[in-house]
Short mmCIF file of C-alpha atoms and ligand atoms in Angstrom, two decimals:
data_model
loop_
_atom_site.label_atom_id
_atom_site.label_comp_id
_atom_site.label_asym_id
_atom_site.label_seq_id
_atom_site.Cartn_x
_atom_site.Cartn_y
_atom_site.Cartn_z
CA MET A 1 107.70 97.42 58.73
CA GLY A 2 106.13 100.33 56.27
CA GLU A 3 103.88 98.60 55.43
CA GLN A 4 100.87 101.00 53.90
CA THR A 5 97.51 101.39 54.46
CA ARG A 6 95.13 104.65 54.34
CA HIS A 7 96.80 105.48 57.49
CA GLY A 8 99.98 106.19 55.93
CA THR A 9 102.84 104.57 56.76
CA VAL A 10 102.39 103.23 60.58
CA HIS A 11 101.91 99.17 60.84
CA ALA A 12 98.40 98.22 59.20
CA ARG A 13 98.38 96.06 62.76
CA THR A 14 98.83 99.63 64.51
CA ILE A 15 95.73 101.62 63.45
CA GLN A 16 92.68 100.23 63.64
CA ASP A 17 89.22 101.41 63.42
CA VAL A 18 87.03 101.29 66.07
CA PHE A 19 83.51 103.09 65.23
CA PRO A 20 83.87 106.26 63.56
CA ARG A 21 86.23 108.77 64.86
CA CYS A 22 87.67 106.08 67.09
CA ILE A 23 90.62 104.86 66.47
CA ARG A 24 92.39 101.41 68.50
CA VAL A 25 96.46 102.31 68.56
CA CYS A 26 98.13 98.90 69.39
CA LEU A 27 101.46 99.53 71.02
CA PRO A 28 104.13 97.57 71.56
CA ALA A 29 104.45 95.53 75.70
CA PRO A 30 107.87 93.50 77.00
CA PHE A 31 105.87 91.28 78.06
CA PRO A 32 104.40 88.00 76.67
CA LEU A 33 101.03 89.39 75.37
CA GLN A 34 103.02 92.00 73.41
CA THR A 35 100.89 94.30 72.71
CA VAL A 36 98.65 96.90 74.53
CA ASN A 37 95.58 98.57 73.05
CA ALA A 38 95.10 102.21 73.48
CA TYR A 39 92.63 103.91 72.25
CA VAL A 40 91.71 107.07 70.17
CA PHE A 41 88.23 109.28 70.52
CA PHE A 42 88.44 112.27 67.59
CA GLY A 43 85.61 114.91 69.28
CA ASN A 44 84.44 118.17 67.84
CA ASP A 45 86.34 119.53 70.97
CA GLY A 46 89.16 117.93 70.89
CA VAL A 47 91.25 113.73 70.84
CA ASP A 48 90.69 111.68 74.09
CA ILE A 49 93.32 108.61 74.43
CA VAL A 50 91.92 106.16 76.84
CA ASP A 51 95.90 104.05 78.39
CA THR A 52 98.98 104.87 77.34
CA GLY A 53 101.21 102.17 76.76
CA MET A 54 104.74 101.98 78.10
CA GLY A 55 106.77 104.66 79.36
CA ASP A 56 109.08 103.80 76.64
CA ASP A 57 111.18 104.98 73.48
CA ALA A 58 109.06 102.51 71.28
CA THR A 59 105.73 103.39 72.73
CA ARG A 60 106.80 107.08 72.08
CA ARG A 61 107.70 106.27 68.79
CA THR A 62 104.40 105.13 68.01
CA TRP A 63 102.56 107.75 69.52
CA GLU A 64 104.65 109.87 67.18
CA ALA A 65 103.74 108.06 64.41
CA VAL A 66 100.08 107.16 64.84
CA ARG A 67 100.24 112.06 65.70
CA ALA A 68 101.48 112.10 62.49
CA GLN A 69 99.13 109.64 60.67
CA CYS A 70 96.20 111.23 62.32
CA GLY A 71 96.54 114.66 61.40
CA PHE A 72 96.20 115.91 65.33
CA GLU A 73 98.31 117.95 67.38
CA TRP A 74 99.60 117.07 70.53
CA SER A 75 97.49 120.45 71.47
CA ASP A 76 94.70 118.79 70.62
CA VAL A 77 94.37 116.27 73.30
CA ARG A 78 91.66 117.50 75.71
CA SER A 79 92.03 114.31 78.23
CA ILE A 80 94.36 111.04 78.82
CA VAL A 81 92.45 108.21 80.85
CA LEU A 82 93.76 105.63 82.48
CA THR A 83 91.91 102.28 83.35
CA HIS A 84 94.23 101.31 85.71
CA HIS A 85 98.05 102.11 86.33
CA HIS A 86 99.79 99.35 85.45
CA PRO A 87 102.79 100.02 83.86
CA ASP A 88 101.26 98.87 80.18
CA HIS A 89 98.39 101.46 80.43
CA ALA A 90 100.29 103.98 82.84
CA GLY A 91 103.54 104.73 81.34
CA CYS A 92 103.56 106.56 78.53
CA ALA A 93 100.96 108.85 80.70
CA GLY A 94 103.11 111.84 82.12
CA TRP A 95 105.17 111.78 78.00
CA LEU A 96 102.58 112.33 77.05
CA GLN A 97 100.53 114.63 79.08
CA GLN A 98 104.32 116.40 78.64
CA ARG A 99 103.55 116.88 75.13
CA THR A 100 99.92 117.96 75.52
CA GLY A 101 99.65 119.81 78.20
CA ALA A 102 96.36 117.35 79.21
CA PRO A 103 95.20 116.06 82.11
CA VAL A 104 95.50 112.32 83.44
CA ARG A 105 91.97 111.41 84.73
CA ALA A 106 91.97 108.64 86.86
CA HIS A 107 90.15 106.37 89.84
CA HIS A 108 91.94 108.46 92.70
CA ASP A 109 93.49 104.24 93.47
CA ALA A 110 95.05 104.38 90.84
CA GLN A 111 96.63 107.67 90.82
CA LEU A 112 97.18 106.50 94.65
CA GLN A 113 98.78 102.72 93.56
CA LEU A 114 100.80 105.02 90.77
CA THR A 115 102.48 107.08 93.00
CA THR A 116 103.23 104.66 95.71
CA MET A 117 104.35 102.29 93.32
CA TRP A 118 107.37 103.97 91.41
CA GLY A 119 107.17 106.97 92.72
CA ASP A 120 109.97 108.09 95.66
CA ASP A 121 108.84 105.11 97.55
CA ALA A 122 109.44 102.95 94.86
CA GLU A 123 112.68 101.33 96.78
CA THR A 124 110.94 100.71 100.01
CA VAL A 125 107.80 99.58 98.58
CA CYS A 126 109.98 96.70 96.19
CA THR A 127 112.23 95.88 99.14
CA ASP A 128 108.65 94.81 101.40
CA TRP A 129 107.33 92.92 98.72
CA VAL A 130 109.78 90.67 98.12
CA ARG A 131 109.86 89.86 101.52
CA ARG A 132 106.36 89.10 101.86
CA PHE A 133 107.20 86.84 98.81
CA LEU A 134 109.62 85.50 101.49
CA ALA A 135 107.48 84.58 103.54
CA HIS A 136 105.08 82.91 101.23
CA GLY A 137 108.27 81.27 100.50
CA TRP A 138 110.25 82.39 97.29
CA PRO A 139 113.70 81.50 97.50
CA ALA A 140 116.18 83.55 99.23
CA GLU A 141 118.44 82.90 96.29
CA ARG A 142 116.31 84.12 94.14
CA SER A 143 114.91 87.93 95.98
CA ALA A 144 117.19 89.85 94.51
CA ASP A 145 116.68 89.13 91.53
CA MET A 146 113.17 89.70 92.45
CA GLN A 147 113.71 92.97 93.39
CA ALA A 148 116.11 94.44 90.73
CA HIS A 149 112.85 92.59 87.86
CA MET A 150 110.23 94.95 90.31
CA ARG A 151 112.92 98.34 90.14
CA SER A 152 112.63 98.08 86.27
CA PHE A 153 109.58 99.38 86.20
CA VAL A 154 110.00 102.15 87.58
CA ASP A 155 112.19 103.46 84.63
CA VAL A 156 108.27 102.35 82.54
CA VAL A 157 106.41 104.71 84.29
CA ARG A 158 108.30 108.18 84.27
CA PRO A 159 107.34 110.62 84.32
CA LEU A 160 105.05 111.06 86.79
CA PRO A 161 102.08 111.89 85.74
CA MET A 162 102.20 115.52 87.70
CA ARG A 163 98.04 116.99 86.96
CA TRP A 164 95.20 115.04 87.83
CA GLN A 165 91.55 114.88 87.83
CA LEU A 166 90.32 111.54 89.93
CA MET A 167 87.16 110.04 88.76
CA HIS A 168 84.16 107.81 90.92
CA ALA A 169 82.29 105.52 89.87
CA GLY A 170 78.80 107.33 88.46
CA GLN A 171 80.35 109.99 86.50
CA THR A 172 80.42 111.07 83.34
CA CYS A 173 83.32 111.27 80.72
CA MET A 174 83.58 112.52 77.28
CA LEU A 175 85.08 110.54 74.89
CA GLY A 176 85.27 111.99 71.56
CA ASN A 177 81.56 113.45 71.26
CA ASP A 178 80.32 110.55 73.62
CA ALA A 179 78.86 110.84 76.80
CA TYR A 180 80.56 107.86 78.85
CA VAL A 181 80.19 106.58 82.32
CA VAL A 182 82.43 105.75 85.35
CA ILE A 183 82.33 102.07 85.99
CA ASP A 184 84.12 100.27 89.24
CA THR A 185 85.58 97.38 88.14
CA PRO A 186 88.67 96.85 90.45
CA GLY A 187 90.17 93.25 90.94
CA HIS A 188 92.48 92.90 88.55
CA ALA A 189 94.42 96.83 89.38
CA ARG A 190 92.82 98.47 92.78
CA GLY A 191 90.79 101.62 91.16
CA HIS A 192 90.29 100.08 87.83
CA ILE A 193 87.56 101.44 86.13
CA ALA A 194 85.44 100.62 82.39
CA LEU A 195 83.38 102.82 80.83
CA TRP A 196 80.26 102.46 78.96
CA ASP A 197 78.09 104.13 76.34
CA GLU A 198 74.64 102.61 77.88
CA ARG A 199 73.39 103.78 74.12
CA ARG A 200 75.39 102.02 72.66
CA GLY A 201 75.71 99.15 74.47
CA VAL A 202 79.63 100.46 73.76
CA LEU A 203 82.44 98.79 77.14
CA PHE A 204 85.77 100.24 76.99
CA CYS A 205 86.92 97.68 80.05
CA GLY A 206 90.62 97.87 79.90
CA ASP A 207 91.47 94.47 81.53
CA HIS A 208 88.69 93.03 83.46
CA VAL A 209 88.09 91.33 80.50
CA LEU A 210 90.27 90.19 77.74
CA ALA A 211 89.58 88.10 75.16
CA ASP A 212 91.42 85.20 74.99
CA ILE A 213 94.01 85.64 77.79
CA THR A 214 92.35 85.12 81.61
CA PRO A 215 93.41 88.95 83.44
CA ASN A 216 95.39 88.61 86.15
CA VAL A 217 93.95 88.91 89.76
CA SER A 218 97.02 89.74 92.66
CA VAL A 219 98.16 90.78 95.71
CA SER A 220 100.03 94.00 95.22
CA PRO A 221 101.78 95.66 97.20
CA GLY A 222 98.99 98.70 98.56
CA GLY A 223 96.02 96.43 97.04
CA GLU A 224 93.01 94.83 98.18
CA ALA A 225 93.05 92.54 100.93
CA ASP A 226 90.63 90.63 98.58
CA PRO A 227 91.16 92.00 95.47
CA LEU A 228 89.25 88.60 93.84
CA GLN A 229 86.21 89.43 95.43
CA SER A 230 86.32 92.35 94.37
CA TYR A 231 87.19 91.47 90.99
CA VAL A 232 84.53 88.98 90.62
CA ASP A 233 81.72 91.53 92.29
CA ALA A 234 82.40 93.42 89.67
CA LEU A 235 82.63 90.64 87.16
CA MET A 236 78.51 90.61 87.93
CA HIS A 237 78.03 93.94 87.96
CA VAL A 238 79.33 94.65 84.50
CA ARG A 239 77.53 90.93 83.43
CA THR A 240 74.11 92.87 84.23
CA PHE A 241 74.77 95.13 81.81
CA HIS A 242 74.15 94.57 77.78
CA VAL A 243 77.08 94.77 75.95
CA LEU A 244 77.33 94.84 72.57
CA CYS A 245 80.38 95.09 71.84
CA ALA A 246 84.14 95.22 75.00
CA HIS A 247 87.16 96.96 73.54
CA PRO A 248 89.85 95.33 76.29
CA GLY A 249 93.05 96.75 77.30
CA HIS A 250 94.92 94.07 75.43
CA ARG A 251 93.67 92.19 72.07
CA GLY A 252 90.79 92.34 69.94
CA ALA A 253 87.21 93.32 71.26
CA ILE A 254 84.42 91.21 72.80
CA THR A 255 81.08 90.19 71.16
CA GLN A 256 79.87 86.90 73.48
CA PHE A 257 80.47 89.04 76.60
CA SER A 258 78.02 87.32 79.67
CA ASP A 259 79.90 84.09 78.36
CA ARG A 260 83.33 85.44 78.62
CA VAL A 261 82.57 86.59 82.31
CA ASP A 262 80.78 82.76 82.44
CA ALA A 263 84.07 81.35 81.71
CA ILE A 264 86.47 83.74 83.76
CA VAL A 265 84.21 82.83 86.65
CA ALA A 266 84.68 79.57 86.30
CA HIS A 267 88.44 79.20 85.55
CA HIS A 268 88.57 81.10 89.41
CA ARG A 269 86.25 79.04 91.13
CA ALA A 270 88.38 75.45 89.78
CA ARG A 271 91.17 77.33 90.75
CA LEU A 272 89.95 77.76 94.42
CA ALA A 273 88.42 74.30 93.62
CA ARG A 274 91.86 73.08 93.01
CA LEU A 275 94.15 75.11 95.60
CA GLU A 276 91.42 74.25 98.31
CA ALA A 277 92.71 70.03 96.86
CA MET A 278 96.01 70.82 97.71
CA ILE A 279 96.18 72.28 101.05
CA ASP A 280 95.88 68.82 102.40
CA ALA A 281 99.40 68.83 104.46
CA PRO A 282 100.50 72.57 105.22
CA MET A 283 102.13 74.12 102.27
CA ASP A 284 102.93 77.75 101.07
CA ALA A 285 102.00 80.01 98.48
CA TYR A 286 105.16 79.13 96.39
CA ALA A 287 104.55 75.47 96.92
CA CYS A 288 101.48 75.57 95.78
CA SER A 289 102.52 78.27 92.36
CA THR A 290 105.20 75.06 91.27
CA GLN A 291 101.99 72.29 91.57
CA LEU A 292 100.24 75.29 89.38
CA PHE A 293 102.62 76.30 87.11
CA THR A 294 105.05 73.36 85.53
CA LYS A 295 106.26 74.96 83.03
CA PRO A 296 109.55 77.30 83.62
CA LEU A 297 108.56 80.67 84.06
CA THR A 298 110.14 84.43 84.01
CA LEU A 299 110.21 86.35 87.09
CA HIS A 300 107.53 88.56 85.65
CA GLN A 301 104.94 85.60 85.21
CA TRP A 302 105.76 84.24 88.70
CA ARG A 303 105.20 87.95 90.24
CA PHE A 304 102.38 87.75 88.63
CA ALA A 305 101.99 83.52 89.22
CA MET A 306 102.39 84.03 93.72
CA GLY A 307 100.39 87.28 93.13
CA GLU A 308 97.60 85.35 92.17
CA VAL A 309 97.84 82.25 94.37
CA ILE A 310 98.20 83.90 97.19
CA ALA A 311 95.00 86.01 96.67
CA HIS A 312 93.07 82.50 95.57
CA LEU A 313 94.85 80.92 99.10
CA ASP A 314 94.00 84.46 101.16
CA HIS A 315 90.13 84.13 99.87
CA LEU A 316 89.70 80.70 100.51
CA VAL A 317 90.79 82.06 103.61
CA GLY A 318 88.17 85.19 103.87
CA GLN A 319 85.58 81.80 102.65
CA GLY A 320 86.76 79.70 105.57
CA ARG A 321 87.43 76.90 103.37
CA ILE A 322 91.38 76.65 105.11
CA ARG A 323 93.27 78.41 107.04
CA ARG A 324 96.37 80.55 106.98
CA VAL A 325 99.13 80.17 109.50
CA GLU A 326 102.02 82.57 110.98
CA GLU A 327 105.79 81.33 112.67
CA GLY A 328 108.17 83.88 112.12
CA HIS A 329 108.50 84.59 108.60
CA ARG A 330 106.80 82.04 107.83
CA MET A 331 102.97 81.93 105.94
CA THR A 332 101.30 78.72 105.50
CA TYR A 333 98.02 77.63 104.63
CA GLN A 334 96.45 74.66 106.40
CA ARG A 335 93.09 72.27 106.58
CA ARG A 336 90.89 74.20 108.98
CA VAL A 337 90.99 71.83 112.20
ZN1 ZN B 401 96.83 95.48 83.96
ZN1 ZN B 402 97.74 95.26 80.81
#
């Protein structure tokens, strides 16, 4: 607390230099990950922000302190760019937009996901999603808890941004004085993008690739049918880039980028093989999750665990390695006959 740095009273770990005229802001997040990274670029024509943190008081206080410490005005902000719609990245976008007047820039699918999940239809989306989890074996006595948990995110993404600039792959996005290319990187989230500066080999990769955590790949409301396929395809695409340094949405920078990509792909292959072996007898996704994740999980972790297991099982179905059987409201996975 109050640790003095050249950035003043903001904690030394909150602001770190990435390269000249670009800083990483470490924002609080109430998840096991604990923090989320935003990046601020200082250009001759204005300030650009990549990702915003949760829309909660702790994050807003941090942004106020960072702004004061770095000595820019809210009106200096030219754009607010989102790598994806998750609350820890997009939650504070509306609040920042209210202060700065800047457009929020994101992929069309990310905008759609954000407004679908946490807009006026949030309650219906939560109800439908819990119903889907129940079909996959989630215990009925915990359905109200799960619904309340999902609903709790509504408060940390409001206000939603009002003014958007939609982006697409191949488009140029100015961050500070440098032009970055928008790269489609779906899988972890529908509409996820990364920002690539080929000249310097720098990639701002959001949650597509993380240093020491495997990014969650889950089915989600309004998400893709086979997010794992999209995810691995997008990983193989960025692996062809000559990335010297990647700056992710959580924790530190990644310098051995292709090694990290290979490790993540290997993790998913191993998980697919393990799940395929598990489907010796008919199993639902909840039963698979309890075998795969044996430590006690929070509701948040359960949602990710179930979403991830369903994504892997559905991918196996898509590959013809197992089959999915629907009986009434119940969904099980079985060996191919
Ligand atoms: Zn995310
Ligand atoms: Zn994240």
